[in-house]
PDB file of C-alpha atoms in Angstrom:
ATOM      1  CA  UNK A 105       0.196 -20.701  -8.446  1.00 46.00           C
ATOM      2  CA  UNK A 106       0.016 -23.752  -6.148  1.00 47.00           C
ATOM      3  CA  UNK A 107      -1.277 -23.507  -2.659  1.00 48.00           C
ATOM      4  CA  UNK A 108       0.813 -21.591  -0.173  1.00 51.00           C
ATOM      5  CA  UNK A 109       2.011 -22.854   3.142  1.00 51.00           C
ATOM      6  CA  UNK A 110       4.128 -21.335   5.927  1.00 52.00           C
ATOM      7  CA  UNK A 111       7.052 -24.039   5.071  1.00 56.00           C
ATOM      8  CA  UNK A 112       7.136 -22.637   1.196  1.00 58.00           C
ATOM      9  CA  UNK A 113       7.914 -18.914   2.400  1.00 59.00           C
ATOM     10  CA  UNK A 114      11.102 -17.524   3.514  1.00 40.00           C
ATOM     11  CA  UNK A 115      12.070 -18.491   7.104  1.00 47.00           C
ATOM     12  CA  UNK A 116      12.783 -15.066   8.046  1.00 60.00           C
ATOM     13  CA  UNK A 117       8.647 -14.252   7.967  1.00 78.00           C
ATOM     14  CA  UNK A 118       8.467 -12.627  11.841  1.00 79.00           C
ATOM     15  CA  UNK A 119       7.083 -14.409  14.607  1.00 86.00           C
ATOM     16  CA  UNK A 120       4.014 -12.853  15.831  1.00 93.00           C
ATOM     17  CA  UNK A 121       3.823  -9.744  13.537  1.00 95.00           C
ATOM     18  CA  UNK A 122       2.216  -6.727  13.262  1.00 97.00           C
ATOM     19  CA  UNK A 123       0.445  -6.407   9.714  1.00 97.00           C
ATOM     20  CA  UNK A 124      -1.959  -4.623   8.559  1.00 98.00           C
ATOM     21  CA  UNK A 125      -5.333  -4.166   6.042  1.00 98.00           C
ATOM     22  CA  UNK A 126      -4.510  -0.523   4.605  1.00 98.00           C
ATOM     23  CA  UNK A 127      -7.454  -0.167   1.826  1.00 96.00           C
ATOM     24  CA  UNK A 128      -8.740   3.876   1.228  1.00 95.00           C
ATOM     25  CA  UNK A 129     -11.794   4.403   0.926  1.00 96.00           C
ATOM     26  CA  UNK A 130     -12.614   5.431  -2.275  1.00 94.00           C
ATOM     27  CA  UNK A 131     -14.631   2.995  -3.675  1.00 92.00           C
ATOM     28  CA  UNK A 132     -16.163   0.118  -2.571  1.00 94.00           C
ATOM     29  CA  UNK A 133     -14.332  -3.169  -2.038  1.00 94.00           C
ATOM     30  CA  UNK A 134     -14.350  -6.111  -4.646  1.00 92.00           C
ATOM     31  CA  UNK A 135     -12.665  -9.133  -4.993  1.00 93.00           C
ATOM     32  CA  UNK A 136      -9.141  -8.201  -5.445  1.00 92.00           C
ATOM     33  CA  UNK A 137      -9.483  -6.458  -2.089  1.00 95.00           C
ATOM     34  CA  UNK A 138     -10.886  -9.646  -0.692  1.00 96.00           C
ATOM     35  CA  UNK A 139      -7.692 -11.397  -1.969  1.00 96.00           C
ATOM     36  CA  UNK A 140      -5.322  -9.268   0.222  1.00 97.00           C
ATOM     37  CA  UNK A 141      -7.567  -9.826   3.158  1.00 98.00           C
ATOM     38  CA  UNK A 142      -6.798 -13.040   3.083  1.00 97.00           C
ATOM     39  CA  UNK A 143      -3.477 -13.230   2.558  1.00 95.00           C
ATOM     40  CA  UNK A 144      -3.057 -10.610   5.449  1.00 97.00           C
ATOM     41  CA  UNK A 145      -5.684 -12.323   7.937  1.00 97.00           C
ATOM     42  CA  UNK A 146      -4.042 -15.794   7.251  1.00 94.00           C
ATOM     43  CA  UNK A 147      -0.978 -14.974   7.452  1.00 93.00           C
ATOM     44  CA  UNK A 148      -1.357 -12.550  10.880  1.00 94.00           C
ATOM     45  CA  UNK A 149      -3.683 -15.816  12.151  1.00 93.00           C
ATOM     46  CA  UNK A 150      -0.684 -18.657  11.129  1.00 89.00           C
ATOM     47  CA  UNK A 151       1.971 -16.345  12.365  1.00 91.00           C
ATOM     48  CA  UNK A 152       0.061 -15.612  15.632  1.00 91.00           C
ATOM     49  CA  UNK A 153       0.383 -12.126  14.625  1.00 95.00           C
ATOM     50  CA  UNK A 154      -1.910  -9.376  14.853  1.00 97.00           C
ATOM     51  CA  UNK A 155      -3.829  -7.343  11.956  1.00 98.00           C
ATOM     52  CA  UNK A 156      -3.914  -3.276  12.329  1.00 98.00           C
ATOM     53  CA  UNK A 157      -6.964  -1.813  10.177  1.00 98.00           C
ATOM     54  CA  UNK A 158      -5.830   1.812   8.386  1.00 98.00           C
ATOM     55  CA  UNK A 159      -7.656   3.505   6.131  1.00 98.00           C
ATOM     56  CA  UNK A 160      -5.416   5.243   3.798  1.00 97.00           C
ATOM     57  CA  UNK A 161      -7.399   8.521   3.238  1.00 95.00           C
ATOM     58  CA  UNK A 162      -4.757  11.144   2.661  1.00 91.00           C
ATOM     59  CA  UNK A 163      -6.492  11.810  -0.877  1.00 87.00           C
ATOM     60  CA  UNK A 164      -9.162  14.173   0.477  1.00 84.00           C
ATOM     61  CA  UNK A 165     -10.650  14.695  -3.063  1.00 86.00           C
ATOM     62  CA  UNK A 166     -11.451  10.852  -3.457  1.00 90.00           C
ATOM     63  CA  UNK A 167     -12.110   9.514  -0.253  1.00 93.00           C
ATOM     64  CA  UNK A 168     -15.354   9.743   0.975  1.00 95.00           C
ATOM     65  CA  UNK A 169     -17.358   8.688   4.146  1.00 95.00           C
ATOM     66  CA  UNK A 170     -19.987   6.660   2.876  1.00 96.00           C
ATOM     67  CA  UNK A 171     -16.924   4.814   0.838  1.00 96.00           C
ATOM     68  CA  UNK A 172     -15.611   4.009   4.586  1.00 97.00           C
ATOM     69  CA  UNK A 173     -18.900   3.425   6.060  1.00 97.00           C
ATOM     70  CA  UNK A 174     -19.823   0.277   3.648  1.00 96.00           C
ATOM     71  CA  UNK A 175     -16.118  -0.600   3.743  1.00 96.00           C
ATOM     72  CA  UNK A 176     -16.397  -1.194   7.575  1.00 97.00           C
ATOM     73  CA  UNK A 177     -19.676  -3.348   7.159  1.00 97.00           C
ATOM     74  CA  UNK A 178     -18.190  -5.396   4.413  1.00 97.00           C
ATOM     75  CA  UNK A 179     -15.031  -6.073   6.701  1.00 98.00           C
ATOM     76  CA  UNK A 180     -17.374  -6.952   9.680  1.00 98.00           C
ATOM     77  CA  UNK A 181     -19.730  -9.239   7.513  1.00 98.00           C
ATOM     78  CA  UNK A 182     -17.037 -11.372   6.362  1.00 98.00           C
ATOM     79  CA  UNK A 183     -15.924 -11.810   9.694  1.00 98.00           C
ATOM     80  CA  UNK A 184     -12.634  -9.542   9.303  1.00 98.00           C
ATOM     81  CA  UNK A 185     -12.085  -8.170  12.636  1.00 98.00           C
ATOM     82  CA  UNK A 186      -9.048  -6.681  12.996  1.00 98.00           C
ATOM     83  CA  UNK A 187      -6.871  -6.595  16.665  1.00 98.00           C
ATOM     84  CA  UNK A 188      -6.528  -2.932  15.771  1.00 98.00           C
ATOM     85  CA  UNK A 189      -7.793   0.160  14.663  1.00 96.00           C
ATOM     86  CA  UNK A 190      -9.186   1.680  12.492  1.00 98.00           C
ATOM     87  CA  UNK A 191      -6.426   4.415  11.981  1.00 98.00           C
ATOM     88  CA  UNK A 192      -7.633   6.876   9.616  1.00 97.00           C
ATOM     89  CA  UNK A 193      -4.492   8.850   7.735  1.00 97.00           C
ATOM     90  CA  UNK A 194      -6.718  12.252   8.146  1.00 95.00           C
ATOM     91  CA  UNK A 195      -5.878  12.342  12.000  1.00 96.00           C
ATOM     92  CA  UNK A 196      -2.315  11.901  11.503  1.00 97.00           C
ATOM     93  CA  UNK A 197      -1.371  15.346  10.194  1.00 96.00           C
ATOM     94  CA  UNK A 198       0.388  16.485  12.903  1.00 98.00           C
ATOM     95  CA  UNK A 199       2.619  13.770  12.674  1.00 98.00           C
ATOM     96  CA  UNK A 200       3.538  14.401   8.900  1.00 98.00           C
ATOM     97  CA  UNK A 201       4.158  17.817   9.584  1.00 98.00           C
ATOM     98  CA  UNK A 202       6.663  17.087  12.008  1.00 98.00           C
ATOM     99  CA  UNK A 203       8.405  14.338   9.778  1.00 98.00           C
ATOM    100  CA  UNK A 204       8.754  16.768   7.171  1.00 98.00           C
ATOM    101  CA  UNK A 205       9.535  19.315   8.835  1.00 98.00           C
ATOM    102  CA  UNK A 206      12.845  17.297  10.574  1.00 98.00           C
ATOM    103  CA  UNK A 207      13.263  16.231   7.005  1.00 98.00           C
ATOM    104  CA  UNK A 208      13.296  20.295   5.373  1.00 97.00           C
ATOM    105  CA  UNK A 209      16.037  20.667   8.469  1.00 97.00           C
ATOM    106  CA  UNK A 210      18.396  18.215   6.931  1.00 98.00           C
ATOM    107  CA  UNK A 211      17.930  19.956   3.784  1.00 97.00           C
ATOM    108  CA  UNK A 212      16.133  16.777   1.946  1.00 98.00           C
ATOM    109  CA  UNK A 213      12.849  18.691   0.577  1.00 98.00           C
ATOM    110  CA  UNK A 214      12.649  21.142  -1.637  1.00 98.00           C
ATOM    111  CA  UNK A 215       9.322  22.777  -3.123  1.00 98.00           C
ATOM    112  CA  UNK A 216       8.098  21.846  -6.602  1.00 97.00           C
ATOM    113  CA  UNK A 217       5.609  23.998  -8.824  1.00 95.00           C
ATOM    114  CA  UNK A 218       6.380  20.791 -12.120  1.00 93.00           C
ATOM    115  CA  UNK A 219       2.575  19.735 -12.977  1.00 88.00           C
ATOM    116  CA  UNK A 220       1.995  16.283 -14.341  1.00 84.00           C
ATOM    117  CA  UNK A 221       2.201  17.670 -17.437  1.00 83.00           C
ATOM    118  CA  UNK A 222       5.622  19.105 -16.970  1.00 79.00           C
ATOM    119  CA  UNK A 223       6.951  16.115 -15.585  1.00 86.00           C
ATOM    120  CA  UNK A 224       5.373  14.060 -18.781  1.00 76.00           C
ATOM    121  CA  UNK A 225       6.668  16.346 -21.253  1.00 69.00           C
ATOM    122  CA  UNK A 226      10.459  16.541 -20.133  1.00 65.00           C
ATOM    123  CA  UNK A 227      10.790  13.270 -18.649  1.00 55.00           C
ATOM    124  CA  UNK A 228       9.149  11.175 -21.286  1.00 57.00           C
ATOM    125  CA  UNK A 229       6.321   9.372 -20.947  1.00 55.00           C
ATOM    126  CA  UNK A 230       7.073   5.149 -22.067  1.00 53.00           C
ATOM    127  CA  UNK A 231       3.688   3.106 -21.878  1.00 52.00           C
ATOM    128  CA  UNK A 232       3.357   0.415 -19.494  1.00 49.00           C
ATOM    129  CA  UNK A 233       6.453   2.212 -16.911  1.00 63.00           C
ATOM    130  CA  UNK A 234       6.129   4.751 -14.140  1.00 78.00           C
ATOM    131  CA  UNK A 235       7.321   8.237 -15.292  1.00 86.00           C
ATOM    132  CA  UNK A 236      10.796   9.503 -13.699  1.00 92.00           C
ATOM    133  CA  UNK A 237      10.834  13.160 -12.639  1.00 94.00           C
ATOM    134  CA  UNK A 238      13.260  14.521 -13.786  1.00 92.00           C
ATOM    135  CA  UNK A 239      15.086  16.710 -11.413  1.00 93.00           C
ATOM    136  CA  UNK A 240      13.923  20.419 -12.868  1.00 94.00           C
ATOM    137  CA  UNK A 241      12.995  22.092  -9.605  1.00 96.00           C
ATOM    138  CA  UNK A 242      15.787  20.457  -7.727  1.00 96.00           C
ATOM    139  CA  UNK A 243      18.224  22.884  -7.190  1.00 95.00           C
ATOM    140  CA  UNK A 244      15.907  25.974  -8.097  1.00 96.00           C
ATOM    141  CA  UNK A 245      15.698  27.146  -5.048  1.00 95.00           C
ATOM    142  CA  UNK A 246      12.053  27.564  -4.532  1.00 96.00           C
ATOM    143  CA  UNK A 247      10.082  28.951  -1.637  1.00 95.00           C
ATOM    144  CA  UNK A 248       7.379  26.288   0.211  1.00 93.00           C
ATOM    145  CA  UNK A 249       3.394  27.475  -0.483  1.00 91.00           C
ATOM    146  CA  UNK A 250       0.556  27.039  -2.204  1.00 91.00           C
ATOM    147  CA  UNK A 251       0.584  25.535  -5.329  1.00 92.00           C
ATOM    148  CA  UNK A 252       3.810  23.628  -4.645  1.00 96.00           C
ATOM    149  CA  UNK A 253       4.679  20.222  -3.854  1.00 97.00           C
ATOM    150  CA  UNK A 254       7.151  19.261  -2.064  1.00 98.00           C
ATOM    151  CA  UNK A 255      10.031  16.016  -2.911  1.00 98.00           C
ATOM    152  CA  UNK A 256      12.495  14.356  -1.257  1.00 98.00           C
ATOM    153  CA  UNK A 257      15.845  14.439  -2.469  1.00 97.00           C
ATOM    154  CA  UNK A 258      16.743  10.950  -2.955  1.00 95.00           C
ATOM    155  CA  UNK A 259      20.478   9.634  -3.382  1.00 93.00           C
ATOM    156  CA  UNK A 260      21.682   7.710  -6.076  1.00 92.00           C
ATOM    157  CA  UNK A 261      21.915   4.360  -4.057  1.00 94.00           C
ATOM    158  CA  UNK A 262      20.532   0.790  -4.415  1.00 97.00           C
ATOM    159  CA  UNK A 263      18.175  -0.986  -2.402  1.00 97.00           C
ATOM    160  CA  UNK A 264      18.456  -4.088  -2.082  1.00 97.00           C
ATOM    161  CA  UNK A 265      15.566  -6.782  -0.492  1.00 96.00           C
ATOM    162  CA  UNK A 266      14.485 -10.169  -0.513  1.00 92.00           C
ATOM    163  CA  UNK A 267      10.299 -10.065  -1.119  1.00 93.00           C
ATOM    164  CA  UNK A 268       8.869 -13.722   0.680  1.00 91.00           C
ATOM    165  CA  UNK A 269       7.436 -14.789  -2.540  1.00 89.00           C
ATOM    166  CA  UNK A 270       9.202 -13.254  -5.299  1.00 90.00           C
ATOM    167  CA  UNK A 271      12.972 -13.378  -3.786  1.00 89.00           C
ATOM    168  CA  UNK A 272      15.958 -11.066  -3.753  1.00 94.00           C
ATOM    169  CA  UNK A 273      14.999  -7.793  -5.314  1.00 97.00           C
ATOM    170  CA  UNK A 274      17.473  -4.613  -6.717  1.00 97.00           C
ATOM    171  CA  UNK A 275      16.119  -1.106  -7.127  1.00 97.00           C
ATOM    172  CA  UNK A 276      17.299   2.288  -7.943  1.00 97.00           C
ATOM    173  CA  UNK A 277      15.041   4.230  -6.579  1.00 96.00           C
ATOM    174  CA  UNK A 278      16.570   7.449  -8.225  1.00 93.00           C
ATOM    175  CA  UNK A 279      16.174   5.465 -11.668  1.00 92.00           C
ATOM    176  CA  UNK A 280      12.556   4.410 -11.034  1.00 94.00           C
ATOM    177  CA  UNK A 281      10.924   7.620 -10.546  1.00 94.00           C
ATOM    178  CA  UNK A 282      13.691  10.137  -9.248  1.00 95.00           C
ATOM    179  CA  UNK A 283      12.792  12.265  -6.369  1.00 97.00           C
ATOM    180  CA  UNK A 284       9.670  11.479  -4.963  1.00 96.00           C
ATOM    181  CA  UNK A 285       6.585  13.065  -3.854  1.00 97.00           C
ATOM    182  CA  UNK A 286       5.874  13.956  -0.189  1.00 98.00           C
ATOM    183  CA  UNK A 287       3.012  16.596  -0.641  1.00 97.00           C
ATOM    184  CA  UNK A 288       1.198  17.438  -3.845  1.00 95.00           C
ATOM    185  CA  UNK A 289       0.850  20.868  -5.521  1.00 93.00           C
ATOM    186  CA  UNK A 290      -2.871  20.630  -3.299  1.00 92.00           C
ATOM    187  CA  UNK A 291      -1.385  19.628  -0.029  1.00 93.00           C
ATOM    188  CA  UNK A 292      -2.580  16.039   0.164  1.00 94.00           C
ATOM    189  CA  UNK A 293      -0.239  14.083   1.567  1.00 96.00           C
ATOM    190  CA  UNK A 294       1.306  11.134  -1.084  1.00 97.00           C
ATOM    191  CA  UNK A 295       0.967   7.590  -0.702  1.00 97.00           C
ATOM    192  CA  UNK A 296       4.633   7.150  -0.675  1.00 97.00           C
ATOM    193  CA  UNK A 297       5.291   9.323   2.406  1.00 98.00           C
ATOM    194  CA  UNK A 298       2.174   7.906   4.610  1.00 98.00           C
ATOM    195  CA  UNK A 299       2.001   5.072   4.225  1.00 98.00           C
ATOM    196  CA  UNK A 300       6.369   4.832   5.373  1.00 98.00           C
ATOM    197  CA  UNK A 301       5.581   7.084   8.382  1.00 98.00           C
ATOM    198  CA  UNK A 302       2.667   4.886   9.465  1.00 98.00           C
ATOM    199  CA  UNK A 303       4.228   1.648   9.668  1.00 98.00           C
ATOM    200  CA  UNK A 304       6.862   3.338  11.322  1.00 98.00           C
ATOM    201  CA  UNK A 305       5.030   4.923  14.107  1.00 98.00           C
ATOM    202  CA  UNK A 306       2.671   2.376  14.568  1.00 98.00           C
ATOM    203  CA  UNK A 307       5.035  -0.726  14.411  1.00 97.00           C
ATOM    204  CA  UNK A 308       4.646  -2.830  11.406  1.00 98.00           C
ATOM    205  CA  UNK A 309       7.063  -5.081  10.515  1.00 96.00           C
ATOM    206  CA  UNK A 310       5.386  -7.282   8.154  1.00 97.00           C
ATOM    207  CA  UNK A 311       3.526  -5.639   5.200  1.00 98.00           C
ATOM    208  CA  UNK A 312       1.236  -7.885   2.691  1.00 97.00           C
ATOM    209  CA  UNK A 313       0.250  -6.027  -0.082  1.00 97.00           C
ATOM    210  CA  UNK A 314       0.208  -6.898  -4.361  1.00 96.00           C
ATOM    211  CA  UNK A 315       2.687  -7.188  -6.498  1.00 95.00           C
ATOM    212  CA  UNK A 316       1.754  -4.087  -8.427  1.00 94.00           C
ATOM    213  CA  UNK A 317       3.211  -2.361  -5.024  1.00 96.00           C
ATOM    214  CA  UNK A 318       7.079  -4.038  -5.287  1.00 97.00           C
ATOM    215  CA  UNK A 319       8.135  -1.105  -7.464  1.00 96.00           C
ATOM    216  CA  UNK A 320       7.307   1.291  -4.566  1.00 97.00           C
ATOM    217  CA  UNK A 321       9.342  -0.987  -1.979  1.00 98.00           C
ATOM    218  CA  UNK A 322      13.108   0.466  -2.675  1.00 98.00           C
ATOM    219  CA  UNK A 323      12.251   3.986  -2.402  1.00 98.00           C
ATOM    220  CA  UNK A 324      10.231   3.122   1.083  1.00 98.00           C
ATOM    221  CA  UNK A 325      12.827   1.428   2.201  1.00 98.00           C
ATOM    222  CA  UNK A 326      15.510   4.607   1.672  1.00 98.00           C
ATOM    223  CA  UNK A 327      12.737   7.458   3.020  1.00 98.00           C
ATOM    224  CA  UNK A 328      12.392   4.578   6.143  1.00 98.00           C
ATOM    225  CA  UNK A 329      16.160   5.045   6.703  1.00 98.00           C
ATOM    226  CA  UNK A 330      16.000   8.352   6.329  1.00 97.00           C
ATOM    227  CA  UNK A 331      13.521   8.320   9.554  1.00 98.00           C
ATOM    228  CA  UNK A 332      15.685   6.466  11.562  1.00 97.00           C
ATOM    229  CA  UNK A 333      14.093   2.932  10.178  1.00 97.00           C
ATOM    230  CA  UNK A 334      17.593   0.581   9.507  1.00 94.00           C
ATOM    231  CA  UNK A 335      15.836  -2.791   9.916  1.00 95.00           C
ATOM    232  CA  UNK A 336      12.738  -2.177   6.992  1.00 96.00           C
ATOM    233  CA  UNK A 337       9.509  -4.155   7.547  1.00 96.00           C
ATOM    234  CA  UNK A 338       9.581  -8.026   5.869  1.00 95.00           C
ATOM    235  CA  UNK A 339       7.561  -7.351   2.563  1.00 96.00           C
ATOM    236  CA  UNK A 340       5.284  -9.990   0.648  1.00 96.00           C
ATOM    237  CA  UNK A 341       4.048  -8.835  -2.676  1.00 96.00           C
ATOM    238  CA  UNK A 342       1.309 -11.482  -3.483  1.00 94.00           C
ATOM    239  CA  UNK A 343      -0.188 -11.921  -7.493  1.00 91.00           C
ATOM    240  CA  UNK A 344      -3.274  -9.664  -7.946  1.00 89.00           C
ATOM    241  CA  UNK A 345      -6.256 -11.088  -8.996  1.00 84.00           C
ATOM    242  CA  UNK A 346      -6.992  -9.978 -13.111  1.00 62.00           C
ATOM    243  CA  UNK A 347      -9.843  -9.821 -15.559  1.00 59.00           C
ATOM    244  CA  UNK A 348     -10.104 -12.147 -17.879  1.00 55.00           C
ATOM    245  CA  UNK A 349      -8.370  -9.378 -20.220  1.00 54.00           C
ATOM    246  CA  UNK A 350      -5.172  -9.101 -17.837  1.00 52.00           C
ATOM    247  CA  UNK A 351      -6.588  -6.069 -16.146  1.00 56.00           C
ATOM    248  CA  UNK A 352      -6.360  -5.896 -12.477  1.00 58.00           C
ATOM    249  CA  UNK A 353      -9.512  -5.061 -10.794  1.00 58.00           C
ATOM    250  CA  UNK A 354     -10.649  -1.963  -9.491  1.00 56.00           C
ATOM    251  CA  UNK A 355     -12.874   0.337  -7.750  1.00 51.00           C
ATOM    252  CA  UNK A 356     -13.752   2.315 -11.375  1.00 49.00           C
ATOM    253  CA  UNK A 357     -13.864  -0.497 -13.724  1.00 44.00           C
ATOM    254  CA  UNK A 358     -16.932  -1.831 -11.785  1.00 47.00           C
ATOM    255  CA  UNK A 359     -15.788  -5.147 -10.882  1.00 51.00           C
ATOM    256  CA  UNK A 360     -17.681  -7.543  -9.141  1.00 80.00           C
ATOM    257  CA  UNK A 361     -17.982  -5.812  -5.998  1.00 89.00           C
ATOM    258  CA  UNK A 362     -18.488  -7.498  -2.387  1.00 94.00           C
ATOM    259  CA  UNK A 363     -21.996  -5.277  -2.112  1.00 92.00           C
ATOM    260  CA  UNK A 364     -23.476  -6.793  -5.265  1.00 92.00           C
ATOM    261  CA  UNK A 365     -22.414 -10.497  -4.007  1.00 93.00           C
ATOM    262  CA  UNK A 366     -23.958  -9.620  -0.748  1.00 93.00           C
ATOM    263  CA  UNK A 367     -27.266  -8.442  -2.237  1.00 92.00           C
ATOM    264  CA  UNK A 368     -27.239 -11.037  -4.695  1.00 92.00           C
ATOM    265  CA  UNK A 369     -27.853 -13.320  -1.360  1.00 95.00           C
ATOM    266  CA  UNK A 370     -23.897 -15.053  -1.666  1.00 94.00           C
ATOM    267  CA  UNK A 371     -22.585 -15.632   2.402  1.00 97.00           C
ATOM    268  CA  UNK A 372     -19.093 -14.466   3.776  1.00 97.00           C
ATOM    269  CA  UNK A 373     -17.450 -17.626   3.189  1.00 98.00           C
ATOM    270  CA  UNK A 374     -18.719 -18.491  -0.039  1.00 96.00           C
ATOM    271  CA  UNK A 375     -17.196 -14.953  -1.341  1.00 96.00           C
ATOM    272  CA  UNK A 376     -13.819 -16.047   0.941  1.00 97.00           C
ATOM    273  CA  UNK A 377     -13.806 -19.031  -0.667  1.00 96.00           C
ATOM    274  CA  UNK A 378     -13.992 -17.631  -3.840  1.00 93.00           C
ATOM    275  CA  UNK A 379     -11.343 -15.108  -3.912  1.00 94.00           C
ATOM    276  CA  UNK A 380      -9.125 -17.687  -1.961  1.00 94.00           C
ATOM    277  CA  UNK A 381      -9.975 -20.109  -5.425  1.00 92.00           C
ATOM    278  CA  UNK A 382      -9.082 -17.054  -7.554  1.00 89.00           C
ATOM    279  CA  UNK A 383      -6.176 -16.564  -5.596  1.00 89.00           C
ATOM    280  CA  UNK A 384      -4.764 -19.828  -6.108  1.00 87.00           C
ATOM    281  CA  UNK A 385      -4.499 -20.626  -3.100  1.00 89.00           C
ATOM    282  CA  UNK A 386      -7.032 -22.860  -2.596  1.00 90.00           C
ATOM    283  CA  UNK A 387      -8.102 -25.635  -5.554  1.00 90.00           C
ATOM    284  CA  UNK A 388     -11.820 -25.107  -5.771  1.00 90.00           C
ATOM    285  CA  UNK A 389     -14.472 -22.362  -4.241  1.00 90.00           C
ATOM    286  CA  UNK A 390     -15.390 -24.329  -1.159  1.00 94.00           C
ATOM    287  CA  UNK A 391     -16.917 -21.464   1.362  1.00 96.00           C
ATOM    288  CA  UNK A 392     -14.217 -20.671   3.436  1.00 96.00           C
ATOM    289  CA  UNK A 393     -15.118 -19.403   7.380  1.00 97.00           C
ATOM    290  CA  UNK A 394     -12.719 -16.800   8.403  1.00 97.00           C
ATOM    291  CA  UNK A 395     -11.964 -18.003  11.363  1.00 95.00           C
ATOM    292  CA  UNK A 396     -10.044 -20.901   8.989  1.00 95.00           C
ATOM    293  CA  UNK A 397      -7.825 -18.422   6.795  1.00 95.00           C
ATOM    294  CA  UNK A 398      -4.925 -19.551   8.630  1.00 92.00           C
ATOM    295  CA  UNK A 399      -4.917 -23.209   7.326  1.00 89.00           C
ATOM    296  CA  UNK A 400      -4.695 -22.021   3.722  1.00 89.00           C
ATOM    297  CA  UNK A 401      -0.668 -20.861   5.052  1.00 86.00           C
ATOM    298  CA  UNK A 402       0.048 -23.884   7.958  1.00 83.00           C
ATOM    299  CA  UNK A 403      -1.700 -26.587   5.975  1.00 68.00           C
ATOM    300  CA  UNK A 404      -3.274 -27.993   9.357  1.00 61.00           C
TER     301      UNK A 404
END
């Protein structure tokens, strides 16, 4: 992928947005993580935008403090300050309730006792595509408690976007995955729902996130306009950065992580500079201040 500039993207990119860093803290950060930074940071910085920092913790049996405790240093050492936050998703419970609660009103959630499992064995599982639930508590008629999710009942419609690097996209969300998820069977909260509610509430219009996200993007787009949201936020999916096997990174695999570089004596720009090389949007590993990340999108 050649370098990026502002002039290359879609002209409709907002003028001084609101973006924001959204990692969860349950592992420490790496590379790939670096990569979105970047893209975020520059972006927010060419734009003369601002950059809300949200940790995205509504999995309470993976997140853990000390996860967010070195995730905040690493931000701060590479010079990643963000205009605002942090947010954390565990003091926002109040405010889901309430969402779903006007959304169980209007008859859109019903309860759901399918485990994976379930959903696996009658809905097929295909390798390599996200598994569709199929429908089989829909219209059973179930009571809300414990040990039931709870899903949105999601019409049959298509969504329709244009992404700022990959172009006009089509979904069915209804296709993709059928009804989705607002609360598991344990009463975490799901990605899905928080993460629409948040940039709702807190005003994001721009989102910057990896392409492995774009499949998500029709179905936040409908549960957004089922909030009141008509005008959705302007999306950018940008490529993820892989192992040399085609693997994306992450937290589990033990990638190289932004700790190890750190102890192994590497500065903040030198690791900037190498995820912005990785990235391709830069053509060598050059250290890379922070305060410059908006250069890699103007071209000044």
């Amino acid at each position: 992928m050649p370098p990026v500039t502002l002039g290359a993207l879609a002209a409709r990119l907002p003028r001084t947005p609101l973006t924001r860093f959204a990692p969860s803290p349950t592992g420490y950060l790496h590379l790939g993580h670096v990569v979105n930074a970047i893209w975020v940071w520059g972006l927010a910085r060419a734009l003369e935008g601002r950059v809300l920092l949200r940790l995205e913790d509504h999995d309470r049996g993976r997140c853990r403090s000390d996860y967010e405790a070195a995730l905040l240093e690493d931000l701060d050492w590479l010079g990643l300050a963000p205009d605002l936050g942090p947010t954390r998703q565990r003091d926002a419970t109040a405010v889901y309730l309430d969402t779903l609660a006007a959304l169980e009103r209007r008859g859109l959630v019903y309860a759901c006792d399918c485990s994976r499992r379930d959903i696996s064995r009658e809905g097929g599982d295909v390798p390599h595509l996200e598994t569709r639930y199929p429908g089989r508590c829909r219209d059973r008629g179930l009571p809300s408690g414990e040990g039931r999710g709870q899903r949105l009942r999601l019409a049959d419609t298509v969504e329709r976007f244009t992404d700022e690097l990959l172009g006009p996209q089509e979904q069915v969300p209804a296709l993709q995955c059928g009804d989705p998820l607002l609360r598991d069977r344990h009463g975490n909260w799901t990605y899905q729902f928080a993460v629409v509610v948040d940039d709702l509430r807190q005003g994001v219009d721009l989102v910057v996130r990896g392409a492995d996200l774009v499949g998500s993007t029709g179905r936040q787009i409908a549960l957004g306009r089922l909030l009141g949201r008509d005008d959705p936020p302007v999306y950018l999916h940008h490529p993820l950065l892989r192992r040399p096997d085609g693997a994306k990174l992450s937290k589990a695999a033990g990638d190289t992580g932004i700790r190890e570089l750190r102890a192994a004596g590497v500065s903040a720009p030198a690791v900037l500079g190498r995820a912005a090389e990785a990235a391709g949007l830069t053509t060598d590993a050059r250290p890379l201040p922070a305060d410059e990340l908006a250069r890699l999108f103007t071209g000044a």
